Amino acid sequence: MIKKILFGFALLASVTACTDDYTDWADPQQNAQEELLSFGNGSVAAVGVIDFAEIAEGQEMVQVCIITAPTASDSKYAPEYVLTIGGRDFAINAAGQVSVAELQEYVNNTFGRRPAEREMDATISMWLNNGVTSVKQASANFKITAKPEAPQISEKYYLIGGVEGASWDVQDTSMPFSHSGQDVYDDPVFTITFPVEDGEYWFAFTDDIAIADNDATGEWQKVFGCAEGNGNNGMEGKVARREEIGNDGSFKIAVDGDAKFIRFTLNMMDYSYKFEKLNFGPYVYEIGNDSSWGVSNPLYSADGNGAYQGYYYLDGEFKFKPSADNWDGDYECSGEGKLTQDGSDNCPAPEEAGFYQINVDLAAMTYNLVKVDNISMIGDFNNWGDDVDLTYNVEEACWEVTAEIASDGGLKFRMNHDWATSWGGNGSGDNFDNLTANNGANLNVAAGTYQFKLYLSYEGNNRLEIVKK
């Protein structure tokens, strides 16, 4: 049974006045010389679930309710309608139809794209006017139920095949794709990066459904392969389950000195994939508000695996880029701790301005910040006991302290009063121009009072200046 909701009069204008001011129906304006208008009851009836997956391609309008307009004693009065959902107004015609694109945008933005039924409170406002005067009527609340259009997206995906760390076992979950952790319908992008050498690589990928549906006979129908685009080592295209492809469908990548890593990116909202051949350089660069976007700060990768680290002062938004000299291929933020080269959003400012350890992983396309609350000095002069804290000098970009060294001996510097990150001499305790992290030698300093200035930026460029007082 369809429930009808009657329109109620909300406002009425004088039938003779040309005005935008209205009074309540309970207390209308009076004009003794004119006959008052009368209206029959109108109504609004809800319709069934609006499933965007069932709307035909190219269809512009969709019905959200059934409107029966009140009858007017003056036939010159024509109705105009406005639909209101969650405080937003939509144009709606007399047939109860609204724009497919506008309604879909509202549902997706309000609830996300997960294909679940979403119920919304709505009202219809109707204006009856004859070009001179207008009467407004409004319905009570009624329900509109809509279901976003989206494909099936699993929570997890796994690489299988002939690549390092994987096997052709459908149950193999040792190489999961990375994901932001958001709802997969809000962020349908999954990535994995794996090392390669010269040769051919064949692989596929699975998900939780493929693993659960795999039977004792080794049925592979739920495994994902290439639906299109990978012929002749194509680098992008579409994916599908093998039951839809009708053949093997394994992906193939040939490497001939042109890559050390392959990044495999899935967008499961449109079932597309992309391969990128990667050779990570030794540096990426942070740039941001702290320097008015004028200074490129190097982060260094010692192993060429795409993992970079550096230490810099941050005050505001920032980005990363592969070159110090230009913005080509810069890395933007695509969610908390996540990087992309297809966006334009700056990485958000840290909670407070300060000195940070900055870590970037271009294999996983992620970054993180570690707040450096303290840099301290510790050594033989204090029996490796209480830390002597340094103070950060923003203008000189160094940590500094003036301290007495009671006796000849060795010392080091460490972060946040912990040995997890420390700095010592590179090769010997007498090399102050190239300090190394964690396994460096004790720095040899003779007894005396000194001003210490420690400049931290990246491995290979950390240095200590000392001046005897």
Tab-separated table of C-alpha atoms in Angstrom:
chain	number	residue	atom	x	y	z
A	1	MET	CA	0.000	0.000	0.000
A	2	ILE	CA	1.390	3.398	-0.974
A	3	LYS	CA	1.101	5.952	1.792
A	4	LYS	CA	0.050	9.382	0.601
A	5	ILE	CA	1.140	12.491	2.476
A	6	LEU	CA	-1.183	15.471	2.091
A	7	PHE	CA	0.103	18.902	1.290
A	8	GLY	CA	-0.565	21.444	4.019
A	9	PHE	CA	-0.953	25.121	3.358
A	10	ALA	CA	2.025	27.000	4.653
A	11	LEU	CA	1.734	30.562	3.330
A	12	LEU	CA	-0.769	32.641	1.336
A	13	ALA	CA	-0.489	36.022	-0.368
A	14	SER	CA	-3.302	38.398	-1.151
A	15	VAL	CA	-4.904	37.408	-4.447
A	16	THR	CA	-4.738	40.984	-5.656
A	17	ALA	CA	-1.293	42.072	-4.446
A	18	CYS	CA	1.883	41.551	-6.453
A	19	THR	CA	4.229	40.813	-3.579
A	20	ASP	CA	6.834	38.384	-2.262
A	21	ASP	CA	5.504	38.671	1.312
A	22	TYR	CA	3.297	35.868	2.636
A	23	THR	CA	1.027	35.266	5.628
A	24	ASP	CA	-0.097	32.079	7.295
A	25	TRP	CA	-3.111	30.243	5.868
A	26	ALA	CA	-4.698	30.474	9.335
A	27	ASP	CA	-4.646	34.270	9.095
A	28	PRO	CA	-4.826	35.229	5.422
A	29	GLN	CA	-4.923	38.771	4.162
A	30	GLN	CA	-8.529	39.855	3.415
A	31	ASN	CA	-9.975	41.847	0.555
A	32	ALA	CA	-13.731	42.208	0.740
A	33	GLN	CA	-14.070	42.985	-2.962
A	34	GLU	CA	-12.391	39.755	-4.155
A	35	GLU	CA	-13.564	36.103	-4.006
A	36	LEU	CA	-11.150	33.950	-1.969
A	37	LEU	CA	-9.454	31.034	-3.703
A	38	SER	CA	-10.063	27.447	-2.623
A	39	PHE	CA	-7.872	24.359	-3.143
A	40	GLY	CA	-8.538	20.631	-3.032
A	41	ASN	CA	-6.153	18.249	-1.262
A	42	GLY	CA	-2.925	17.267	-2.964
A	43	SER	CA	-0.542	14.503	-1.898
A	44	VAL	CA	2.938	13.036	-2.160
A	45	ALA	CA	3.544	9.270	-2.226
A	46	ALA	CA	6.911	7.555	-1.811
A	47	VAL	CA	8.203	5.119	-4.430
A	48	GLY	CA	10.351	1.984	-4.094
A	49	VAL	CA	14.125	1.742	-3.820
A	50	ILE	CA	16.049	3.783	-6.382
A	51	ASP	CA	18.868	1.467	-7.466
A	52	PHE	CA	21.385	3.455	-9.491
A	53	ALA	CA	22.794	0.226	-10.939
A	54	GLU	CA	19.465	-0.352	-12.709
A	55	ILE	CA	19.196	3.113	-14.233
A	56	ALA	CA	19.764	2.981	-17.989
A	57	GLU	CA	22.893	4.583	-19.417
A	58	GLY	CA	22.097	8.107	-20.575
A	59	GLN	CA	18.925	8.355	-18.472
A	60	GLU	CA	18.754	11.903	-17.134
A	61	MET	CA	15.774	11.839	-14.751
A	62	VAL	CA	14.636	9.404	-12.062
A	63	GLN	CA	11.349	9.287	-10.149
A	64	VAL	CA	11.656	9.802	-6.403
A	65	CYS	CA	7.965	10.243	-5.508
A	66	ILE	CA	4.447	10.533	-6.927
A	67	ILE	CA	2.928	14.013	-6.741
A	68	THR	CA	-0.784	14.747	-6.897
A	69	ALA	CA	-1.246	18.507	-7.167
A	70	PRO	CA	-4.075	20.228	-5.273
A	71	THR	CA	-6.887	21.493	-7.459
A	72	ALA	CA	-7.425	25.246	-7.522
A	73	SER	CA	-10.729	27.055	-8.033
A	74	ASP	CA	-8.836	29.380	-10.360
A	75	SER	CA	-7.382	27.411	-13.278
A	76	LYS	CA	-4.786	30.115	-13.864
A	77	TYR	CA	-2.754	28.837	-10.866
A	78	ALA	CA	0.092	26.565	-12.030
A	79	PRO	CA	2.261	24.505	-9.646
A	80	GLU	CA	6.057	24.622	-9.308
A	81	TYR	CA	7.932	22.183	-7.052
A	82	VAL	CA	11.097	21.968	-4.959
A	83	LEU	CA	12.373	18.771	-3.326
A	84	THR	CA	14.373	19.168	-0.087
A	85	ILE	CA	16.647	16.403	1.224
A	86	GLY	CA	18.891	17.015	4.214
A	87	GLY	CA	18.716	20.775	3.788
A	88	ARG	CA	19.574	20.679	0.074
A	89	ASP	CA	17.030	21.728	-2.541
A	90	PHE	CA	16.556	19.882	-5.835
A	91	ALA	CA	14.510	20.870	-8.865
A	92	ILE	CA	11.692	18.342	-9.317
A	93	ASN	CA	9.047	18.155	-12.033
A	94	ALA	CA	5.335	17.449	-11.739
A	95	ALA	CA	5.977	13.735	-12.388
A	96	GLY	CA	8.127	13.537	-9.237
A	97	GLN	CA	11.420	13.238	-11.153
A	98	VAL	CA	14.812	14.749	-10.322
A	99	SER	CA	18.186	14.763	-12.052
A	100	VAL	CA	19.929	11.378	-11.861
A	101	ALA	CA	23.345	13.045	-11.704
A	102	GLU	CA	22.403	15.458	-8.905
A	103	LEU	CA	20.730	12.827	-6.744
A	104	GLN	CA	23.561	10.348	-7.268
A	105	GLU	CA	26.136	12.990	-6.339
A	106	TYR	CA	24.222	13.789	-3.144
A	107	VAL	CA	23.884	10.141	-2.119
A	108	ASN	CA	27.548	9.358	-2.839
A	109	ASN	CA	28.805	12.432	-0.997
A	110	THR	CA	26.514	11.858	1.981
A	111	PHE	CA	26.797	8.095	2.438
A	112	GLY	CA	29.745	6.968	0.305
A	113	ARG	CA	29.570	4.562	-2.632
A	114	ARG	CA	29.079	1.286	-0.789
A	115	PRO	CA	26.067	-0.326	-2.542
A	116	ALA	CA	23.715	-0.391	0.446
A	117	GLU	CA	20.201	1.032	0.689
A	118	ARG	CA	20.254	4.554	2.131
A	119	GLU	CA	17.091	6.110	3.572
A	120	MET	CA	16.616	9.885	3.490
A	121	ASP	CA	13.953	12.230	4.894
A	122	ALA	CA	12.479	14.491	2.236
A	123	THR	CA	9.780	17.102	1.753
A	124	ILE	CA	8.127	18.675	-1.267
A	125	SER	CA	7.394	22.406	-1.365
A	126	MET	CA	4.876	23.508	-3.986
A	127	TRP	CA	4.226	27.005	-5.198
A	128	LEU	CA	0.895	27.719	-6.914
A	129	ASN	CA	1.020	31.038	-8.729
A	130	ASN	CA	-0.759	32.923	-11.467
A	131	GLY	CA	1.996	35.404	-12.200
A	132	VAL	CA	0.635	37.904	-9.682
A	133	THR	CA	0.123	36.044	-6.425
A	134	SER	CA	1.489	32.789	-5.006
A	135	VAL	CA	0.429	30.159	-2.518
A	136	LYS	CA	2.962	27.849	-0.928
A	137	GLN	CA	2.105	24.355	0.244
A	138	ALA	CA	4.508	21.906	1.885
A	139	SER	CA	4.297	18.171	2.426
A	140	ALA	CA	5.158	16.398	5.635
A	141	ASN	CA	8.339	14.293	5.688
A	142	PHE	CA	8.420	11.220	3.485
A	143	LYS	CA	11.189	8.688	2.766
A	144	ILE	CA	13.390	8.355	-0.288
A	145	THR	CA	15.507	5.181	-0.419
A	146	ALA	CA	18.439	4.955	-2.826
A	147	LYS	CA	21.208	2.428	-3.423
A	148	PRO	CA	24.556	3.634	-4.853
A	149	GLU	CA	26.001	1.921	-7.895
A	150	ALA	CA	29.326	0.181	-7.284
A	151	PRO	CA	30.931	-3.164	-8.129
A	152	GLN	CA	31.877	-5.801	-5.596
A	153	ILE	CA	35.071	-4.684	-3.830
A	154	SER	CA	36.869	-6.932	-1.376
A	155	GLU	CA	38.625	-5.742	1.750
A	156	LYS	CA	41.936	-7.391	0.788
A	157	TYR	CA	43.805	-8.489	-2.339
A	158	TYR	CA	46.921	-10.664	-2.675
A	159	LEU	CA	49.544	-11.073	-5.399
A	160	ILE	CA	50.278	-14.641	-6.476
A	161	GLY	CA	52.565	-16.025	-9.159
A	162	GLY	CA	56.179	-16.080	-10.251
A	163	VAL	CA	57.519	-13.076	-8.362
A	164	GLU	CA	59.833	-12.939	-5.383
A	165	GLY	CA	57.935	-13.690	-2.182
A	166	ALA	CA	54.867	-15.200	-3.879
A	167	SER	CA	53.706	-18.563	-5.226
A	168	TRP	CA	50.999	-19.902	-7.525
A	169	ASP	CA	48.996	-21.144	-4.537
A	170	VAL	CA	45.547	-19.545	-4.554
A	171	GLN	CA	45.604	-19.637	-0.758
A	172	ASP	CA	48.887	-17.665	-0.592
A	173	THR	CA	48.377	-14.430	1.360
A	174	SER	CA	52.054	-13.587	1.859
A	175	MET	CA	51.991	-10.592	-0.526
A	176	PRO	CA	49.001	-8.382	0.322
A	177	PHE	CA	48.275	-5.194	-1.571
A	178	SER	CA	48.584	-1.991	0.460
A	179	HIS	CA	45.489	0.067	1.216
A	180	SER	CA	44.686	3.234	3.151
A	181	GLY	CA	42.387	1.478	5.619
A	182	GLN	CA	39.420	3.647	4.650
A	183	ASP	CA	36.148	2.132	3.497
A	184	VAL	CA	37.061	0.411	0.229
A	185	TYR	CA	34.142	2.136	-1.498
A	186	ASP	CA	35.548	5.539	-0.521
A	187	ASP	CA	39.099	4.513	-1.449
A	188	PRO	CA	39.076	1.622	-3.953
A	189	VAL	CA	42.806	1.872	-4.784
A	190	PHE	CA	45.194	-0.946	-3.796
A	191	THR	CA	48.931	-1.075	-4.563
A	192	ILE	CA	51.847	-3.437	-4.275
A	193	THR	CA	55.501	-2.946	-5.268
A	194	PHE	CA	57.864	-5.866	-5.790
A	195	PRO	CA	61.535	-6.157	-6.819
A	196	VAL	CA	62.511	-7.497	-10.248
A	197	GLU	CA	65.593	-8.376	-12.258
A	198	ASP	CA	65.941	-8.938	-15.995
A	199	GLY	CA	63.514	-11.557	-17.267
A	200	GLU	CA	59.797	-12.314	-17.643
A	201	TYR	CA	57.354	-12.288	-14.746
A	202	TRP	CA	53.917	-13.957	-14.782
A	203	PHE	CA	51.403	-13.380	-11.998
A	204	ALA	CA	47.763	-12.927	-11.008
A	205	PHE	CA	45.957	-11.820	-7.855
A	206	THR	CA	43.298	-13.098	-5.489
A	207	ASP	CA	40.972	-11.735	-2.846
A	208	ASP	CA	39.111	-13.071	0.161
A	209	ILE	CA	36.343	-14.405	-2.091
A	210	ALA	CA	38.762	-16.349	-4.286
A	211	ILE	CA	40.411	-17.836	-1.207
A	212	ALA	CA	37.083	-18.789	0.381
A	213	ASP	CA	35.700	-20.271	-2.857
A	214	ASN	CA	38.772	-22.341	-3.689
A	215	ASP	CA	37.852	-26.039	-3.438
A	216	ALA	CA	39.920	-29.179	-3.065
A	217	THR	CA	40.312	-29.626	-6.836
A	218	GLY	CA	42.181	-26.333	-7.117
A	219	GLU	CA	39.457	-24.477	-9.002
A	220	TRP	CA	40.785	-21.065	-10.099
A	221	GLN	CA	37.655	-19.453	-11.453
A	222	LYS	CA	37.598	-16.659	-8.834
A	223	VAL	CA	41.236	-15.668	-9.345
A	224	PHE	CA	41.712	-12.284	-11.043
A	225	GLY	CA	43.549	-11.938	-14.314
A	226	CYS	CA	43.872	-9.530	-17.209
A	227	ALA	CA	40.624	-8.839	-19.065
A	228	GLU	CA	42.287	-6.426	-21.485
A	229	GLY	CA	45.410	-4.362	-22.011
A	230	ASN	CA	48.298	-6.670	-21.068
A	231	GLY	CA	49.063	-8.026	-24.523
A	232	ASN	CA	52.660	-7.317	-25.554
A	233	ASN	CA	53.479	-6.236	-22.018
A	234	GLY	CA	50.754	-3.582	-21.925
A	235	MET	CA	50.992	-1.420	-18.825
A	236	GLU	CA	47.330	-0.697	-18.068
A	237	GLY	CA	43.877	-2.071	-18.731
A	238	LYS	CA	41.012	-3.934	-17.062
A	239	VAL	CA	40.857	-6.899	-14.673
A	240	ALA	CA	38.243	-9.595	-14.205
A	241	ARG	CA	37.837	-12.968	-12.560
A	242	ARG	CA	38.905	-15.899	-14.714
A	243	GLU	CA	35.333	-17.187	-14.886
A	244	GLU	CA	34.528	-14.023	-16.858
A	245	ILE	CA	37.702	-13.961	-18.959
A	246	GLY	CA	37.388	-17.533	-20.171
A	247	ASN	CA	41.150	-18.114	-20.373
A	248	ASP	CA	44.313	-18.034	-18.283
A	249	GLY	CA	44.514	-14.248	-18.159
A	250	SER	CA	47.772	-14.076	-16.204
A	251	PHE	CA	49.652	-10.798	-16.299
A	252	LYS	CA	53.085	-10.618	-17.908
A	253	ILE	CA	55.870	-8.085	-17.444
A	254	ALA	CA	59.229	-8.248	-19.239
A	255	VAL	CA	62.205	-6.514	-17.632
A	256	ASP	CA	65.312	-5.730	-19.651
A	257	GLY	CA	67.484	-3.439	-17.565
A	258	ASP	CA	64.678	-0.897	-17.364
A	259	ALA	CA	63.404	-1.482	-13.830
A	260	LYS	CA	64.378	-2.575	-10.348
A	261	PHE	CA	60.792	-2.573	-9.068
A	262	ILE	CA	57.275	-2.937	-10.471
A	263	ARG	CA	54.388	-1.057	-8.887
A	264	PHE	CA	51.022	-2.744	-9.497
A	265	THR	CA	48.021	-0.470	-8.838
A	266	LEU	CA	44.387	-1.580	-8.801
A	267	ASN	CA	41.324	0.663	-8.876
A	268	MET	CA	38.507	-1.723	-8.049
A	269	MET	CA	35.786	0.863	-8.551
A	270	ASP	CA	36.267	0.470	-12.302
A	271	TYR	CA	38.272	-2.791	-12.207
A	272	SER	CA	41.294	-1.171	-13.811
A	273	TYR	CA	45.021	-1.735	-13.299
A	274	LYS	CA	48.283	0.034	-14.033
A	275	PHE	CA	51.924	-1.112	-13.984
A	276	GLU	CA	54.849	1.221	-13.438
A	277	LYS	CA	58.499	0.312	-13.907
A	278	LEU	CA	60.504	1.989	-11.161
A	279	ASN	CA	64.123	2.864	-10.568
A	280	PHE	CA	64.351	4.814	-7.355
A	281	GLY	CA	66.893	7.603	-7.260
A	282	PRO	CA	68.972	8.428	-4.184
A	283	TYR	CA	66.923	11.486	-3.201
A	284	VAL	CA	63.433	12.924	-2.973
A	285	TYR	CA	62.799	16.446	-1.718
A	286	GLU	CA	60.473	18.000	0.825
A	287	ILE	CA	59.272	21.510	0.106
A	288	GLY	CA	56.664	23.524	1.922
A	289	ASN	CA	55.343	26.467	3.823
A	290	ASP	CA	58.276	26.515	6.260
A	291	SER	CA	60.444	27.997	3.485
A	292	SER	CA	57.592	29.789	1.672
A	293	TRP	CA	57.850	26.968	-0.885
A	294	GLY	CA	61.319	28.119	-1.847
A	295	VAL	CA	63.734	25.475	-0.514
A	296	SER	CA	63.948	21.800	-1.559
A	297	ASN	CA	65.109	19.683	1.388
A	298	PRO	CA	66.743	16.342	0.431
A	299	LEU	CA	65.661	13.009	1.882
A	300	TYR	CA	68.094	10.173	1.235
A	301	SER	CA	67.672	6.482	0.374
A	302	ALA	CA	70.802	4.476	1.092
A	303	ASP	CA	69.571	1.187	-0.407
A	304	GLY	CA	67.822	2.372	-3.574
A	305	ASN	CA	64.595	0.703	-2.435
A	306	GLY	CA	62.423	3.800	-2.388
A	307	ALA	CA	62.659	4.328	1.393
A	308	TYR	CA	63.861	7.863	2.175
A	309	GLN	CA	64.562	9.741	5.404
A	310	GLY	CA	65.480	13.263	6.416
A	311	TYR	CA	65.232	15.707	9.325
A	312	TYR	CA	63.741	19.159	8.864
A	313	TYR	CA	61.687	21.886	10.512
A	314	LEU	CA	58.030	21.887	9.392
A	315	ASP	CA	55.611	24.756	9.807
A	316	GLY	CA	52.550	24.335	7.599
A	317	GLU	CA	51.663	22.261	4.553
A	318	PHE	CA	54.259	20.553	2.375
A	319	LYS	CA	54.840	18.182	-0.555
A	320	PHE	CA	57.506	15.901	-1.960
A	321	LYS	CA	59.108	15.943	-5.404
A	322	PRO	CA	61.706	13.829	-7.233
A	323	SER	CA	63.817	16.777	-8.376
A	324	ALA	CA	65.218	19.741	-6.493
A	325	ASP	CA	64.995	21.932	-9.598
A	326	ASN	CA	61.407	21.501	-10.787
A	327	TRP	CA	57.933	20.236	-9.888
A	328	ASP	CA	57.750	17.447	-12.478
A	329	GLY	CA	56.138	14.316	-11.020
A	330	ASP	CA	55.637	15.776	-7.543
A	331	TYR	CA	53.952	13.706	-4.836
A	332	GLU	CA	50.759	14.961	-3.217
A	333	CYS	CA	48.599	13.717	-0.367
A	334	SER	CA	45.719	11.333	-1.108
A	335	GLY	CA	44.678	10.529	2.441
A	336	GLU	CA	46.328	10.239	5.811
A	337	GLY	CA	49.943	9.176	5.300
A	338	LYS	CA	49.302	8.319	1.660
A	339	LEU	CA	50.931	9.757	-1.485
A	340	THR	CA	49.842	10.056	-5.096
A	341	GLN	CA	51.121	11.652	-8.295
A	342	ASP	CA	47.594	12.096	-9.644
A	343	GLY	CA	46.295	14.727	-7.230
A	344	SER	CA	46.867	18.295	-6.113
A	345	ASP	CA	46.423	18.303	-2.326
A	346	ASN	CA	49.312	19.376	-0.137
A	347	CYS	CA	50.282	17.150	2.754
A	348	PRO	CA	48.558	18.672	5.791
A	349	ALA	CA	50.513	20.651	8.334
A	350	PRO	CA	51.626	18.679	11.399
A	351	GLU	CA	49.702	19.321	14.603
A	352	GLU	CA	52.421	21.708	15.728
A	353	ALA	CA	55.358	23.403	14.060
A	354	GLY	CA	58.657	21.783	14.923
A	355	PHE	CA	61.555	19.557	13.963
A	356	TYR	CA	60.578	16.203	12.464
A	357	GLN	CA	62.021	12.964	11.221
A	358	ILE	CA	60.415	12.631	7.772
A	359	ASN	CA	60.043	9.164	6.223
A	360	VAL	CA	58.883	8.522	2.667
A	361	ASP	CA	58.327	5.090	1.098
A	362	LEU	CA	57.803	5.451	-2.647
A	363	ALA	CA	57.375	1.706	-3.047
A	364	ALA	CA	54.306	1.812	-0.802
A	365	MET	CA	53.516	5.477	-1.671
A	366	THR	CA	53.324	6.454	1.986
A	367	TYR	CA	54.935	8.951	4.337
A	368	ASN	CA	55.060	9.560	8.080
A	369	LEU	CA	56.379	12.155	10.486
A	370	VAL	CA	58.059	11.546	13.841
A	371	LYS	CA	58.182	14.575	16.131
A	372	VAL	CA	61.678	15.253	17.437
A	373	ASP	CA	60.995	16.579	20.918
A	374	ASN	CA	64.603	16.325	22.076
A	375	ILE	CA	68.120	16.049	20.734
A	376	SER	CA	70.499	15.370	23.589
A	377	MET	CA	74.218	14.809	24.217
A	378	ILE	CA	75.457	11.902	26.317
A	379	GLY	CA	78.917	10.375	26.874
A	380	ASP	CA	81.894	9.761	29.104
A	381	PHE	CA	81.675	13.287	30.501
A	382	ASN	CA	78.484	12.321	32.375
A	383	ASN	CA	79.125	8.570	32.644
A	384	TRP	CA	76.555	8.002	29.895
A	385	GLY	CA	73.910	9.068	32.365
A	386	ASP	CA	71.693	12.165	32.297
A	387	ASP	CA	71.135	13.604	28.838
A	388	VAL	CA	72.206	17.171	28.133
A	389	ASP	CA	69.418	18.625	25.982
A	390	LEU	CA	70.127	20.861	23.015
A	391	THR	CA	67.844	23.675	21.863
A	392	TYR	CA	66.709	24.037	18.262
A	393	ASN	CA	67.755	27.287	16.573
A	394	VAL	CA	65.197	27.900	13.818
A	395	GLU	CA	67.187	30.655	12.097
A	396	GLU	CA	70.400	28.618	11.889
A	397	ALA	CA	68.582	25.276	11.430
A	398	CYS	CA	70.708	23.562	14.062
A	399	TRP	CA	70.509	22.088	17.545
A	400	GLU	CA	72.829	23.870	19.969
A	401	VAL	CA	74.068	23.877	23.547
A	402	THR	CA	77.021	25.206	25.517
A	403	ALA	CA	78.294	22.569	27.942
A	404	GLU	CA	81.322	21.667	29.996
A	405	ILE	CA	83.148	18.449	29.135
A	406	ALA	CA	84.783	17.481	32.420
A	407	SER	CA	87.316	15.020	30.986
A	408	ASP	CA	88.629	13.716	27.706
A	409	GLY	CA	86.352	11.075	26.247
A	410	GLY	CA	83.680	10.071	23.777
A	411	LEU	CA	80.129	11.290	23.306
A	412	LYS	CA	77.142	10.861	21.014
A	413	PHE	CA	73.833	12.542	20.263
A	414	ARG	CA	70.462	10.838	20.387
A	415	MET	CA	66.818	11.561	19.602
A	416	ASN	CA	64.030	11.758	22.177
A	417	HIS	CA	66.286	10.382	24.957
A	418	ASP	CA	66.358	6.979	23.284
A	419	TRP	CA	69.033	4.900	21.568
A	420	ALA	CA	66.690	3.907	18.730
A	421	THR	CA	68.081	6.882	16.810
A	422	SER	CA	71.532	8.273	17.568
A	423	TRP	CA	74.478	9.892	15.793
A	424	GLY	CA	78.196	9.259	16.063
A	425	GLY	CA	81.357	9.522	14.002
A	426	ASN	CA	81.439	8.135	10.467
A	427	GLY	CA	84.509	5.897	10.394
A	428	SER	CA	86.167	7.421	13.457
A	429	GLY	CA	85.447	9.570	16.438
A	430	ASP	CA	87.343	12.502	14.937
A	431	ASN	CA	85.120	13.034	11.886
A	432	PHE	CA	82.662	15.782	12.823
A	433	ASP	CA	81.764	16.638	9.225
A	434	ASN	CA	79.881	13.438	8.398
A	435	LEU	CA	78.036	11.947	11.344
A	436	THR	CA	76.292	8.639	10.814
A	437	ALA	CA	73.144	7.300	12.444
A	438	ASN	CA	72.897	4.534	15.032
A	439	ASN	CA	76.184	2.639	14.611
A	440	GLY	CA	78.589	5.573	14.507
A	441	ALA	CA	81.729	5.718	16.597
A	442	ASN	CA	81.948	7.763	19.803
A	443	LEU	CA	82.966	11.343	19.029
A	444	ASN	CA	86.269	12.212	20.737
A	445	VAL	CA	86.244	15.536	22.570
A	446	ALA	CA	88.932	16.865	24.950
A	447	ALA	CA	88.061	18.366	28.304
A	448	GLY	CA	86.799	21.943	28.168
A	449	THR	CA	83.748	24.123	27.717
A	450	TYR	CA	82.319	24.169	24.195
A	451	GLN	CA	79.478	25.483	22.136
A	452	PHE	CA	78.046	22.536	20.169
A	453	LYS	CA	76.004	23.059	16.992
A	454	LEU	CA	74.516	19.905	15.463
A	455	TYR	CA	73.174	20.157	11.908
A	456	LEU	CA	70.834	17.265	11.046
A	457	SER	CA	69.362	16.796	7.580
A	458	TYR	CA	70.029	13.375	6.000
A	459	GLU	CA	72.547	10.526	6.149
A	460	GLY	CA	75.780	11.685	4.565
A	461	ASN	CA	75.163	15.341	5.381
A	462	ASN	CA	74.870	15.426	9.190
A	463	ARG	CA	77.669	17.391	10.859
A	464	LEU	CA	78.803	18.839	14.178
A	465	GLU	CA	80.484	22.174	14.799
A	466	ILE	CA	82.213	22.782	18.133
A	467	VAL	CA	83.805	25.991	19.383
A	468	LYS	CA	85.844	26.038	22.589
A	469	LYS	CA	84.923	28.779	25.022
